[in-house]
PDB file of C-alpha atoms in Angstrom:
ATOM      1  CA  MET A   1       0.009   0.021   0.051  1.00  0.00           C
ATOM      2  CA  ILE A   2       1.447   3.369  -1.010  1.00  0.00           C
ATOM      3  CA  THR A   3       0.919   6.424   1.051  1.00  0.00           C
ATOM      4  CA  PRO A   4      -0.122   9.315  -1.232  1.00  0.00           C
ATOM      5  CA  ARG A   5       2.153  12.317  -1.372  1.00  0.00           C
ATOM      6  CA  THR A   6      -0.669  14.473   0.020  1.00  0.00           C
ATOM      7  CA  THR A   7      -2.628  13.227   3.001  1.00  0.00           C
ATOM      8  CA  THR A   8      -5.774  14.457   4.687  1.00  0.00           C
ATOM      9  CA  THR A   9      -5.890  14.929   8.433  1.00  0.00           C
ATOM     10  CA  GLU A  10      -8.882  14.183  10.546  1.00  0.00           C
ATOM     11  CA  THR A  11      -9.566  17.924  11.038  1.00  0.00           C
ATOM     12  CA  GLY A  12      -9.747  18.403   7.212  1.00  0.00           C
ATOM     13  CA  THR A  13      -6.409  20.027   6.520  1.00  0.00           C
ATOM     14  CA  LEU A  14      -4.395  18.874   3.610  1.00  0.00           C
ATOM     15  CA  ILE A  15      -0.671  18.027   4.318  1.00  0.00           C
ATOM     16  CA  ASP A  16       2.060  17.870   1.603  1.00  0.00           C
ATOM     17  CA  ALA A  17       4.149  14.721   2.593  1.00  0.00           C
ATOM     18  CA  GLY A  18       7.145  16.130   1.119  1.00  0.00           C
ATOM     19  CA  THR A  19       7.270  19.446   3.030  1.00  0.00           C
ATOM     20  CA  GLU A  20       4.735  18.612   5.790  1.00  0.00           C
ATOM     21  CA  LYS A  21       3.344  22.058   5.057  1.00  0.00           C
ATOM     22  CA  SER A  22      -0.337  22.618   5.570  1.00  0.00           C
ATOM     23  CA  THR A  23      -2.198  23.700   2.339  1.00  0.00           C
ATOM     24  CA  GLY A  24      -5.374  24.692   4.152  1.00  0.00           C
ATOM     25  CA  PRO A  25      -8.859  23.093   4.559  1.00  0.00           C
ATOM     26  CA  VAL A  26     -10.092  20.776   1.790  1.00  0.00           C
ATOM     27  CA  THR A  27     -13.338  22.080   0.276  1.00  0.00           C
ATOM     28  CA  ALA A  28     -16.340  20.040  -0.994  1.00  0.00           C
ATOM     29  CA  ASP A  29     -15.238  20.279  -4.643  1.00  0.00           C
ATOM     30  CA  ALA A  30     -12.234  17.978  -4.022  1.00  0.00           C
ATOM     31  CA  ALA A  31     -14.270  14.964  -5.152  1.00  0.00           C
ATOM     32  CA  GLY A  32     -15.647  16.608  -8.297  1.00  0.00           C
ATOM     33  CA  THR A  33     -19.190  17.530  -9.205  1.00  0.00           C
ATOM     34  CA  TRP A  34     -22.414  15.915 -10.508  1.00  0.00           C
ATOM     35  CA  LYS A  35     -25.408  17.402 -12.255  1.00  0.00           C
ATOM     36  CA  LEU A  36     -28.698  16.350 -10.706  1.00  0.00           C
ATOM     37  CA  GLY A  37     -31.240  16.177 -13.492  1.00  0.00           C
ATOM     38  CA  GLY A  38     -28.567  17.468 -15.874  1.00  0.00           C
ATOM     39  CA  GLU A  39     -28.976  20.915 -14.517  1.00  0.00           C
ATOM     40  CA  LEU A  40     -28.302  21.255 -10.790  1.00  0.00           C
ATOM     41  CA  THR A  41     -24.541  21.135 -10.307  1.00  0.00           C
ATOM     42  CA  VAL A  42     -23.540  19.804  -6.770  1.00  0.00           C
ATOM     43  CA  ASN A  43     -20.235  18.993  -5.208  1.00  0.00           C
ATOM     44  CA  ARG A  44     -20.042  15.219  -4.543  1.00  0.00           C
ATOM     45  CA  ILE A  45     -19.592  15.738  -0.789  1.00  0.00           C
ATOM     46  CA  GLY A  46     -22.703  17.213   0.699  1.00  0.00           C
ATOM     47  CA  PHE A  47     -24.243  17.262   4.046  1.00  0.00           C
ATOM     48  CA  GLY A  48     -26.991  15.261   5.744  1.00  0.00           C
ATOM     49  CA  ALA A  49     -29.105  17.122   8.322  1.00  0.00           C
ATOM     50  CA  MET A  50     -30.334  14.015  10.307  1.00  0.00           C
ATOM     51  CA  ARG A  51     -27.903  14.434  13.099  1.00  0.00           C
ATOM     52  CA  LEU A  52     -28.381  18.188  13.551  1.00  0.00           C
ATOM     53  CA  PRO A  53     -31.537  18.444  15.762  1.00  0.00           C
ATOM     54  CA  GLN A  54     -30.319  16.296  18.714  1.00  0.00           C
ATOM     55  CA  LYS A  55     -27.329  14.894  20.552  1.00  0.00           C
ATOM     56  CA  GLY A  56     -26.773  11.182  20.117  1.00  0.00           C
ATOM     57  CA  GLU A  57     -29.135   8.813  18.353  1.00  0.00           C
ATOM     58  CA  ALA A  58     -31.395  10.416  15.818  1.00  0.00           C
ATOM     59  CA  LEU A  59     -35.163   9.860  15.119  1.00  0.00           C
ATOM     60  CA  ILE A  60     -36.112   8.828  18.629  1.00  0.00           C
ATOM     61  CA  PRO A  61     -38.917  10.458  20.786  1.00  0.00           C
ATOM     62  CA  ASP A  62     -36.821  11.373  23.764  1.00  0.00           C
ATOM     63  CA  ALA A  63     -33.760  12.695  22.013  1.00  0.00           C
ATOM     64  CA  ILE A  64     -31.781  15.507  23.688  1.00  0.00           C
ATOM     65  CA  PRO A  65     -32.085  18.655  21.694  1.00  0.00           C
ATOM     66  CA  ALA A  66     -28.792  20.016  20.186  1.00  0.00           C
ATOM     67  CA  ASP A  67     -27.555  23.475  20.850  1.00  0.00           C
ATOM     68  CA  ARG A  68     -29.187  25.761  18.411  1.00  0.00           C
ATOM     69  CA  ASP A  69     -26.257  28.158  17.867  1.00  0.00           C
ATOM     70  CA  GLY A  70     -23.871  25.220  17.447  1.00  0.00           C
ATOM     71  CA  ALA A  71     -26.105  23.578  14.774  1.00  0.00           C
ATOM     72  CA  VAL A  72     -26.509  26.839  12.952  1.00  0.00           C
ATOM     73  CA  ALA A  73     -22.667  27.307  13.066  1.00  0.00           C
ATOM     74  CA  VAL A  74     -22.111  23.937  11.496  1.00  0.00           C
ATOM     75  CA  LEU A  75     -24.475  24.554   8.658  1.00  0.00           C
ATOM     76  CA  ARG A  76     -22.815  27.918   7.909  1.00  0.00           C
ATOM     77  CA  ARG A  77     -19.374  26.362   7.988  1.00  0.00           C
ATOM     78  CA  ALA A  78     -20.494  23.655   5.685  1.00  0.00           C
ATOM     79  CA  VAL A  79     -21.490  26.206   3.072  1.00  0.00           C
ATOM     80  CA  GLU A  80     -18.105  28.001   3.688  1.00  0.00           C
ATOM     81  CA  LEU A  81     -16.356  24.749   2.887  1.00  0.00           C
ATOM     82  CA  GLY A  82     -18.161  24.480  -0.415  1.00  0.00           C
ATOM     83  CA  VAL A  83     -21.069  22.181   0.439  1.00  0.00           C
ATOM     84  CA  ASN A  84     -24.006  23.008  -1.821  1.00  0.00           C
ATOM     85  CA  HIS A  85     -26.011  19.884  -1.433  1.00  0.00           C
ATOM     86  CA  ILE A  86     -28.020  19.419   1.846  1.00  0.00           C
ATOM     87  CA  ASP A  87     -30.197  16.411   2.569  1.00  0.00           C
ATOM     88  CA  THR A  88     -33.061  16.932   5.032  1.00  0.00           C
ATOM     89  CA  ALA A  89     -36.576  16.050   5.952  1.00  0.00           C
ATOM     90  CA  ALA A  90     -39.516  17.434   7.953  1.00  0.00           C
ATOM     91  CA  PHE A  91     -39.330  14.229  10.136  1.00  0.00           C
ATOM     92  CA  TYR A  92     -35.785  15.212  11.184  1.00  0.00           C
ATOM     93  CA  PHE A  93     -36.591  16.729  14.450  1.00  0.00           C
ATOM     94  CA  SER A  94     -36.155  16.463  18.303  1.00  0.00           C
ATOM     95  CA  PRO A  95     -37.938  18.224  21.066  1.00  0.00           C
ATOM     96  CA  LEU A  96     -37.307  22.007  20.439  1.00  0.00           C
ATOM     97  CA  ARG A  97     -35.333  21.515  17.189  1.00  0.00           C
ATOM     98  CA  SER A  98     -36.143  20.961  13.587  1.00  0.00           C
ATOM     99  CA  ALA A  99     -33.486  20.306  10.871  1.00  0.00           C
ATOM    100  CA  ASN A 100     -35.490  22.277   8.265  1.00  0.00           C
ATOM    101  CA  GLU A 101     -35.903  25.291  10.554  1.00  0.00           C
ATOM    102  CA  LEU A 102     -32.253  25.164  11.515  1.00  0.00           C
ATOM    103  CA  ILE A 103     -31.372  25.222   7.783  1.00  0.00           C
ATOM    104  CA  ASN A 104     -33.732  28.070   7.291  1.00  0.00           C
ATOM    105  CA  ARG A 105     -32.287  30.097  10.098  1.00  0.00           C
ATOM    106  CA  ALA A 106     -28.725  29.446   9.262  1.00  0.00           C
ATOM    107  CA  LEU A 107     -28.728  29.851   5.467  1.00  0.00           C
ATOM    108  CA  ALA A 108     -31.662  31.933   4.241  1.00  0.00           C
ATOM    109  CA  PRO A 109     -31.567  33.817   2.039  1.00  0.00           C
ATOM    110  CA  TYR A 110     -30.133  30.793   0.277  1.00  0.00           C
ATOM    111  CA  PRO A 111     -27.089  30.895  -1.954  1.00  0.00           C
ATOM    112  CA  ASP A 112     -28.052  30.489  -5.630  1.00  0.00           C
ATOM    113  CA  ASP A 113     -26.102  27.391  -6.016  1.00  0.00           C
ATOM    114  CA  LEU A 114     -27.437  25.620  -2.906  1.00  0.00           C
ATOM    115  CA  VAL A 115     -29.540  22.445  -3.597  1.00  0.00           C
ATOM    116  CA  ILE A 116     -31.769  21.250  -0.779  1.00  0.00           C
ATOM    117  CA  ALA A 117     -33.122  17.784  -1.095  1.00  0.00           C
ATOM    118  CA  THR A 118     -35.834  16.478   1.272  1.00  0.00           C
ATOM    119  CA  LYS A 119     -37.839  13.493   1.801  1.00  0.00           C
ATOM    120  CA  VAL A 120     -41.549  12.722   2.227  1.00  0.00           C
ATOM    121  CA  GLY A 121     -43.417   9.486   2.961  1.00  0.00           C
ATOM    122  CA  PRO A 122     -42.935   8.501   6.577  1.00  0.00           C
ATOM    123  CA  SER A 123     -44.134  10.849   9.314  1.00  0.00           C
ATOM    124  CA  ARG A 124     -43.924  11.355  13.029  1.00  0.00           C
ATOM    125  CA  ASP A 125     -46.368  12.795  15.409  1.00  0.00           C
ATOM    126  CA  ARG A 126     -45.529  15.734  17.775  1.00  0.00           C
ATOM    127  CA  ALA A 127     -44.218  13.294  20.440  1.00  0.00           C
ATOM    128  CA  GLY A 128     -41.717  11.905  17.784  1.00  0.00           C
ATOM    129  CA  GLU A 129     -43.458   8.565  17.413  1.00  0.00           C
ATOM    130  CA  TRP A 130     -43.557   7.117  13.823  1.00  0.00           C
ATOM    131  CA  GLN A 131     -46.968   6.852  12.134  1.00  0.00           C
ATOM    132  CA  PRO A 132     -47.959   3.341  11.197  1.00  0.00           C
ATOM    133  CA  HIS A 133     -49.081   3.819   7.670  1.00  0.00           C
ATOM    134  CA  ALA A 134     -47.565   5.066   4.410  1.00  0.00           C
ATOM    135  CA  ALA A 135     -48.652   8.586   3.409  1.00  0.00           C
ATOM    136  CA  THR A 136     -51.525   8.848   0.975  1.00  0.00           C
ATOM    137  CA  GLY A 137     -51.395  11.312  -2.011  1.00  0.00           C
ATOM    138  CA  ALA A 138     -53.160  14.014  -0.025  1.00  0.00           C
ATOM    139  CA  GLU A 139     -50.806  13.443   2.936  1.00  0.00           C
ATOM    140  CA  LEU A 140     -47.742  13.572   0.645  1.00  0.00           C
ATOM    141  CA  ARG A 141     -48.999  17.050  -0.558  1.00  0.00           C
ATOM    142  CA  ALA A 142     -49.415  18.157   3.094  1.00  0.00           C
ATOM    143  CA  GLN A 143     -45.743  16.907   3.723  1.00  0.00           C
ATOM    144  CA  VAL A 144     -44.510  18.884   0.782  1.00  0.00           C
ATOM    145  CA  GLU A 145     -46.154  21.969   1.833  1.00  0.00           C
ATOM    146  CA  GLU A 146     -44.769  21.591   5.422  1.00  0.00           C
ATOM    147  CA  ASN A 147     -41.248  21.259   3.910  1.00  0.00           C
ATOM    148  CA  LEU A 148     -41.861  24.476   2.000  1.00  0.00           C
ATOM    149  CA  ARG A 149     -43.077  26.320   5.112  1.00  0.00           C
ATOM    150  CA  GLN A 150     -40.255  25.183   7.317  1.00  0.00           C
ATOM    151  CA  LEU A 151     -37.521  25.881   4.762  1.00  0.00           C
ATOM    152  CA  GLY A 152     -39.072  29.177   3.687  1.00  0.00           C
ATOM    153  CA  ARG A 153     -39.129  28.236   0.044  1.00  0.00           C
ATOM    154  CA  ASP A 154     -41.674  28.566  -2.770  1.00  0.00           C
ATOM    155  CA  HIS A 155     -40.494  25.382  -4.416  1.00  0.00           C
ATOM    156  CA  LEU A 156     -38.331  22.405  -3.313  1.00  0.00           C
ATOM    157  CA  ASP A 157     -35.266  21.522  -5.325  1.00  0.00           C
ATOM    158  CA  VAL A 158     -35.447  17.727  -4.891  1.00  0.00           C
ATOM    159  CA  VAL A 159     -38.044  15.647  -3.182  1.00  0.00           C
ATOM    160  CA  ASN A 160     -37.351  12.004  -2.558  1.00  0.00           C
ATOM    161  CA  LEU A 161     -40.205   9.591  -1.931  1.00  0.00           C
ATOM    162  CA  ARG A 162     -39.038   7.503   1.040  1.00  0.00           C
ATOM    163  CA  VAL A 163     -40.368   3.941   0.760  1.00  0.00           C
ATOM    164  CA  LEU A 164     -40.969   1.278   3.375  1.00  0.00           C
ATOM    165  CA  GLY A 165     -41.494  -2.217   2.024  1.00  0.00           C
ATOM    166  CA  THR A 166     -41.709  -3.577  -1.499  1.00  0.00           C
ATOM    167  CA  ALA A 167     -45.359  -2.496  -2.491  1.00  0.00           C
ATOM    168  CA  SER A 168     -45.993  -0.543  -5.679  1.00  0.00           C
ATOM    169  CA  VAL A 169     -44.843   3.124  -5.582  1.00  0.00           C
ATOM    170  CA  ALA A 170     -47.038   4.162  -8.656  1.00  0.00           C
ATOM    171  CA  GLU A 171     -49.786   5.950  -6.846  1.00  0.00           C
ATOM    172  CA  ARG A 172     -47.584   7.810  -4.338  1.00  0.00           C
ATOM    173  CA  PHE A 173     -44.932   8.733  -6.791  1.00  0.00           C
ATOM    174  CA  GLY A 174     -47.610   9.790  -9.191  1.00  0.00           C
ATOM    175  CA  ALA A 175     -48.906  12.199  -6.612  1.00  0.00           C
ATOM    176  CA  LEU A 176     -45.481  13.777  -6.349  1.00  0.00           C
ATOM    177  CA  ALA A 177     -45.140  14.001 -10.154  1.00  0.00           C
ATOM    178  CA  GLU A 178     -48.358  16.037 -10.159  1.00  0.00           C
ATOM    179  CA  LEU A 179     -46.822  18.423  -7.568  1.00  0.00           C
ATOM    180  CA  ARG A 180     -43.791  18.646  -9.850  1.00  0.00           C
ATOM    181  CA  GLU A 181     -45.948  19.613 -12.760  1.00  0.00           C
ATOM    182  CA  ALA A 182     -47.592  22.229 -10.638  1.00  0.00           C
ATOM    183  CA  GLY A 183     -44.119  23.796  -9.818  1.00  0.00           C
ATOM    184  CA  LEU A 184     -43.919  22.939  -6.154  1.00  0.00           C
ATOM    185  CA  ILE A 185     -41.116  20.458  -6.884  1.00  0.00           C
ATOM    186  CA  ARG A 186     -38.228  20.818  -9.355  1.00  0.00           C
ATOM    187  CA  HIS A 187     -36.836  17.283  -9.369  1.00  0.00           C
ATOM    188  CA  LEU A 188     -37.906  13.938  -7.957  1.00  0.00           C
ATOM    189  CA  GLY A 189     -35.997  11.110  -6.316  1.00  0.00           C
ATOM    190  CA  VAL A 190     -36.580   7.818  -4.559  1.00  0.00           C
ATOM    191  CA  SER A 191     -35.250   6.462  -1.228  1.00  0.00           C
ATOM    192  CA  ASN A 192     -34.904   3.071   0.254  1.00  0.00           C
ATOM    193  CA  VAL A 193     -36.185   1.352  -2.884  1.00  0.00           C
ATOM    194  CA  THR A 194     -35.711  -1.822  -4.811  1.00  0.00           C
ATOM    195  CA  PRO A 195     -34.714  -1.802  -8.477  1.00  0.00           C
ATOM    196  CA  GLU A 196     -38.166  -2.741  -9.452  1.00  0.00           C
ATOM    197  CA  GLN A 197     -39.756   0.270  -7.606  1.00  0.00           C
ATOM    198  CA  PHE A 198     -37.019   2.536  -9.142  1.00  0.00           C
ATOM    199  CA  ALA A 199     -38.054   1.382 -12.642  1.00  0.00           C
ATOM    200  CA  GLU A 200     -41.640   1.863 -11.665  1.00  0.00           C
ATOM    201  CA  ALA A 201     -41.090   5.407 -10.669  1.00  0.00           C
ATOM    202  CA  ARG A 202     -39.059   6.205 -13.781  1.00  0.00           C
ATOM    203  CA  ALA A 203     -41.933   5.073 -15.903  1.00  0.00           C
ATOM    204  CA  ILE A 204     -44.051   7.892 -14.324  1.00  0.00           C
ATOM    205  CA  ALA A 205     -41.669  10.784 -14.117  1.00  0.00           C
ATOM    206  CA  PRO A 206     -37.915  11.485 -14.312  1.00  0.00           C
ATOM    207  CA  VAL A 207     -35.903  10.294 -11.276  1.00  0.00           C
ATOM    208  CA  VAL A 208     -32.717  12.229 -10.594  1.00  0.00           C
ATOM    209  CA  CYS A 209     -31.473  10.371  -7.496  1.00  0.00           C
ATOM    210  CA  VAL A 210     -31.706   7.145  -5.588  1.00  0.00           C
ATOM    211  CA  GLN A 211     -30.998   7.198  -1.807  1.00  0.00           C
ATOM    212  CA  ASN A 212     -30.458   3.743  -0.336  1.00  0.00           C
ATOM    213  CA  PRO A 213     -28.464   2.509   2.667  1.00  0.00           C
ATOM    214  CA  TYR A 214     -24.994   1.454   1.327  1.00  0.00           C
ATOM    215  CA  GLY A 215     -21.358   1.285   2.458  1.00  0.00           C
ATOM    216  CA  ILE A 216     -18.415  -0.969   3.168  1.00  0.00           C
ATOM    217  CA  ALA A 217     -19.747  -4.390   4.263  1.00  0.00           C
ATOM    218  CA  MET A 218     -23.327  -3.147   4.061  1.00  0.00           C
ATOM    219  CA  ARG A 219     -25.646  -4.116   1.309  1.00  0.00           C
ATOM    220  CA  PRO A 220     -23.186  -5.683  -1.295  1.00  0.00           C
ATOM    221  CA  ASP A 221     -26.327  -6.737  -2.971  1.00  0.00           C
ATOM    222  CA  GLN A 222     -26.801  -3.096  -4.075  1.00  0.00           C
ATOM    223  CA  ASP A 223     -23.578  -3.135  -6.126  1.00  0.00           C
ATOM    224  CA  ALA A 224     -25.320  -3.775  -9.417  1.00  0.00           C
ATOM    225  CA  PHE A 225     -28.048  -1.330  -8.602  1.00  0.00           C
ATOM    226  CA  VAL A 226     -25.331   1.298  -7.917  1.00  0.00           C
ATOM    227  CA  ARG A 227     -23.768   0.741 -11.363  1.00  0.00           C
ATOM    228  CA  THR A 228     -27.252   0.698 -13.065  1.00  0.00           C
ATOM    229  CA  CYS A 229     -28.046   4.199 -11.675  1.00  0.00           C
ATOM    230  CA  GLY A 230     -24.750   5.475 -13.059  1.00  0.00           C
ATOM    231  CA  GLU A 231     -25.506   3.929 -16.481  1.00  0.00           C
ATOM    232  CA  GLN A 232     -28.867   5.716 -16.605  1.00  0.00           C
ATOM    233  CA  GLY A 233     -27.382   9.054 -15.480  1.00  0.00           C
ATOM    234  CA  VAL A 234     -29.041   8.930 -12.080  1.00  0.00           C
ATOM    235  CA  ALA A 235     -27.193   9.871  -8.905  1.00  0.00           C
ATOM    236  CA  PHE A 236     -26.796   7.201  -6.127  1.00  0.00           C
ATOM    237  CA  VAL A 237     -26.751   8.811  -2.630  1.00  0.00           C
ATOM    238  CA  PRO A 238     -25.879   6.314   0.007  1.00  0.00           C
ATOM    239  CA  PHE A 239     -26.883   6.958   3.578  1.00  0.00           C
ATOM    240  CA  TYR A 240     -25.433   5.463   6.673  1.00  0.00           C
ATOM    241  CA  ALA A 241     -22.186   5.037   4.675  1.00  0.00           C
ATOM    242  CA  ILE A 242     -20.291   5.836   7.887  1.00  0.00           C
ATOM    243  CA  ALA A 243     -22.488   4.249  10.452  1.00  0.00           C
ATOM    244  CA  ALA A 244     -23.192   1.120   8.330  1.00  0.00           C
ATOM    245  CA  ARG A 245     -25.388  -1.330  10.004  1.00  0.00           C
ATOM    246  CA  ARG A 246     -25.646   0.888  13.181  1.00  0.00           C
ATOM    247  CA  GLY A 247     -27.727   3.225  11.185  1.00  0.00           C
ATOM    248  CA  GLN A 248     -29.275   6.162  13.016  1.00  0.00           C
ATOM    249  CA  ALA A 249     -27.281   5.169  16.193  1.00  0.00           C
ATOM    250  CA  GLY A 250     -24.097   6.467  14.625  1.00  0.00           C
ATOM    251  CA  ALA A 251     -20.577   5.042  13.927  1.00  0.00           C
ATOM    252  CA  ALA A 252     -19.166   2.242  16.019  1.00  0.00           C
ATOM    253  CA  ALA A 253     -16.330   3.187  18.437  1.00  0.00           C
ATOM    254  CA  VAL A 254     -13.889   0.737  16.818  1.00  0.00           C
ATOM    255  CA  ASP A 255     -13.976  -0.035  13.085  1.00  0.00           C
ATOM    256  CA  ALA A 256     -12.861  -3.210  11.174  1.00  0.00           C
ATOM    257  CA  PRO A 257      -9.107  -3.849  11.019  1.00  0.00           C
ATOM    258  CA  GLU A 258      -9.022  -3.542   7.293  1.00  0.00           C
ATOM    259  CA  ILE A 259     -10.545  -0.051   7.412  1.00  0.00           C
ATOM    260  CA  ARG A 260      -8.201   0.917  10.287  1.00  0.00           C
ATOM    261  CA  ALA A 261      -5.124  -0.221   8.324  1.00  0.00           C
ATOM    262  CA  VAL A 262      -6.139   1.900   5.247  1.00  0.00           C
ATOM    263  CA  ALA A 263      -6.835   4.813   7.388  1.00  0.00           C
ATOM    264  CA  GLU A 264      -3.499   4.530   9.159  1.00  0.00           C
ATOM    265  CA  ALA A 265      -1.627   4.277   5.837  1.00  0.00           C
ATOM    266  CA  HIS A 266      -3.222   7.534   4.595  1.00  0.00           C
ATOM    267  CA  GLY A 267      -3.152   9.494   7.874  1.00  0.00           C
ATOM    268  CA  ALA A 268      -6.903   9.527   7.730  1.00  0.00           C
ATOM    269  CA  SER A 269      -9.835   8.586   9.940  1.00  0.00           C
ATOM    270  CA  THR A 270     -11.960   5.346   9.321  1.00  0.00           C
ATOM    271  CA  ALA A 271     -14.928   7.588   8.592  1.00  0.00           C
ATOM    272  CA  GLN A 272     -13.007   9.291   5.819  1.00  0.00           C
ATOM    273  CA  VAL A 273     -12.024   5.878   4.368  1.00  0.00           C
ATOM    274  CA  ARG A 274     -15.614   4.853   4.426  1.00  0.00           C
ATOM    275  CA  LEU A 275     -16.754   8.041   2.640  1.00  0.00           C
ATOM    276  CA  ALA A 276     -13.852   7.777   0.141  1.00  0.00           C
ATOM    277  CA  TRP A 277     -14.734   4.197  -0.755  1.00  0.00           C
ATOM    278  CA  THR A 278     -18.342   5.168  -1.615  1.00  0.00           C
ATOM    279  CA  LEU A 279     -17.064   7.878  -3.801  1.00  0.00           C
ATOM    280  CA  HIS A 280     -14.853   5.490  -5.743  1.00  0.00           C
ATOM    281  CA  ARG A 281     -18.006   3.509  -6.648  1.00  0.00           C
ATOM    282  CA  GLY A 282     -18.631   5.927  -9.592  1.00  0.00           C
ATOM    283  CA  PRO A 283     -18.773   9.617 -10.466  1.00  0.00           C
ATOM    284  CA  HIS A 284     -22.526   9.617  -9.990  1.00  0.00           C
ATOM    285  CA  VAL A 285     -22.263   8.563  -6.252  1.00  0.00           C
ATOM    286  CA  LEU A 286     -22.782  11.460  -3.886  1.00  0.00           C
ATOM    287  CA  ALA A 287     -21.902  11.537  -0.112  1.00  0.00           C
ATOM    288  CA  ILE A 288     -24.274  13.149   2.614  1.00  0.00           C
ATOM    289  CA  PRO A 289     -22.385  12.619   5.896  1.00  0.00           C
ATOM    290  CA  GLY A 290     -24.038  14.372   8.742  1.00  0.00           C
ATOM    291  CA  THR A 291     -22.730  15.761  12.027  1.00  0.00           C
ATOM    292  CA  GLY A 292     -23.253  18.381  14.527  1.00  0.00           C
ATOM    293  CA  ASP A 293     -19.522  18.716  15.230  1.00  0.00           C
ATOM    294  CA  PRO A 294     -17.499  21.305  13.282  1.00  0.00           C
ATOM    295  CA  ASP A 295     -14.232  19.183  13.342  1.00  0.00           C
ATOM    296  CA  HIS A 296     -16.141  16.129  12.098  1.00  0.00           C
ATOM    297  CA  LEU A 297     -17.685  18.294   9.441  1.00  0.00           C
ATOM    298  CA  ALA A 298     -14.282  19.402   8.170  1.00  0.00           C
ATOM    299  CA  ALA A 299     -12.979  15.850   8.242  1.00  0.00           C
ATOM    300  CA  ASN A 300     -16.099  14.526   6.298  1.00  0.00           C
ATOM    301  CA  VAL A 301     -15.574  17.172   3.634  1.00  0.00           C
ATOM    302  CA  ALA A 302     -11.922  16.412   3.410  1.00  0.00           C
ATOM    303  CA  ALA A 303     -12.684  12.778   2.611  1.00  0.00           C
ATOM    304  CA  GLY A 304     -13.290  13.973  -0.867  1.00  0.00           C
ATOM    305  CA  ALA A 305      -9.676  14.512  -1.401  1.00  0.00           C
ATOM    306  CA  LEU A 306      -8.680  10.993  -0.169  1.00  0.00           C
ATOM    307  CA  ARG A 307      -7.501   8.874  -3.002  1.00  0.00           C
ATOM    308  CA  LEU A 308      -7.497   5.164  -2.337  1.00  0.00           C
ATOM    309  CA  THR A 309      -4.931   3.014  -3.999  1.00  0.00           C
ATOM    310  CA  PRO A 310      -5.716  -0.139  -6.043  1.00  0.00           C
ATOM    311  CA  GLU A 311      -4.411  -2.153  -3.093  1.00  0.00           C
ATOM    312  CA  ASP A 312      -6.645  -0.377  -0.741  1.00  0.00           C
ATOM    313  CA  LEU A 313      -9.677  -1.039  -2.875  1.00  0.00           C
ATOM    314  CA  VAL A 314      -8.967  -4.821  -3.203  1.00  0.00           C
ATOM    315  CA  LEU A 315      -8.644  -5.049   0.612  1.00  0.00           C
ATOM    316  CA  LEU A 316     -11.871  -3.067   1.172  1.00  0.00           C
ATOM    317  CA  GLU A 317     -13.701  -4.992  -1.556  1.00  0.00           C
ATOM    318  CA  GLU A 318     -12.920  -8.235   0.269  1.00  0.00           C
ATOM    319  CA  LEU A 319     -14.288  -6.836   3.462  1.00  0.00           C
ATOM    320  CA  HIS A 320     -17.401  -5.612   1.664  1.00  0.00           C
ATOM    321  CA  HIS A 321     -18.275  -9.003   0.334  1.00  0.00           C
ATOM    322  CA  ARG A 322     -17.491 -10.861   3.460  1.00  0.00           C
ATOM    323  CA  PRO A 323     -20.527 -12.507   5.143  1.00  0.00           C
ATOM    324  CA  ALA A 324     -22.244 -10.092   7.540  1.00  0.00           C
ATOM    325  CA  GLU A 325     -21.506 -12.048  10.619  1.00  0.00           C
ATOM    326  CA  THR A 326     -17.774 -11.917  10.121  1.00  0.00           C
ATOM    327  CA  ALA A 327     -17.471  -8.336   8.696  1.00  0.00           C
TER     328      ALA A 327
END
């Protein structure tokens, strides 16, 4: 394994290995760009807002609210570092805090190049409990309108239909397609879907992105789907790329030995290696790591500058395809 001449520190600073001189913080354009729907240019390192409203585990009823000023500062710093793709949802909230309203407070009036993607489908009541049924067409419209209100927008850049289960998405996606025709939504995506549901949605209206759980040693069965999205010009946006199977609980304290070895060779963190691996899956793969910590934010953005070697990729690919109980 060859250590690159330029390495990325955990705090997001680029170091020249020949001079050990800092070249400043890495920005979100380091991994290149992608055009959503052929028109919205975003840097491939973005930001996920799920972790912003609370401390610790997300999407639970009794979450401890995050510090408002700290969350606002992280969002503003993300934009300063070149992040122009933010993923959010109206159901990202804790007592006293809402991700959408934090985004509104921190970033409005919004930069012209900022793309905000949100999700509809699932919903939570005021106590934070998940509602047991999938949203109807009328309920989806209400969710879109709630996102508009919270974000202070007259339209939404990207709306993803979040799917639970394998049932047909035709009726629900069709309802969103009507809102797109009405001008409330610019582009549509799908989240947590099967290839069959993706194809069903594309037959109704253009799909610009697929958001599915995916990462090293998580969902290797998605590999072909990731490639298919790229072949069709559709962005693949993995979530839980760092946390992997721990999901909304966050990353494990100790990562797999293979990932630790690659991280050590590059002077990087294991989280950065996980993000860099997803970006290596294709130029259409976008990253949306989330955090409420400014140092973690800088490190996540800097992962876009991490170039894994062929040897690294072989090692990580072996881990990726190892049976789940041993990975």
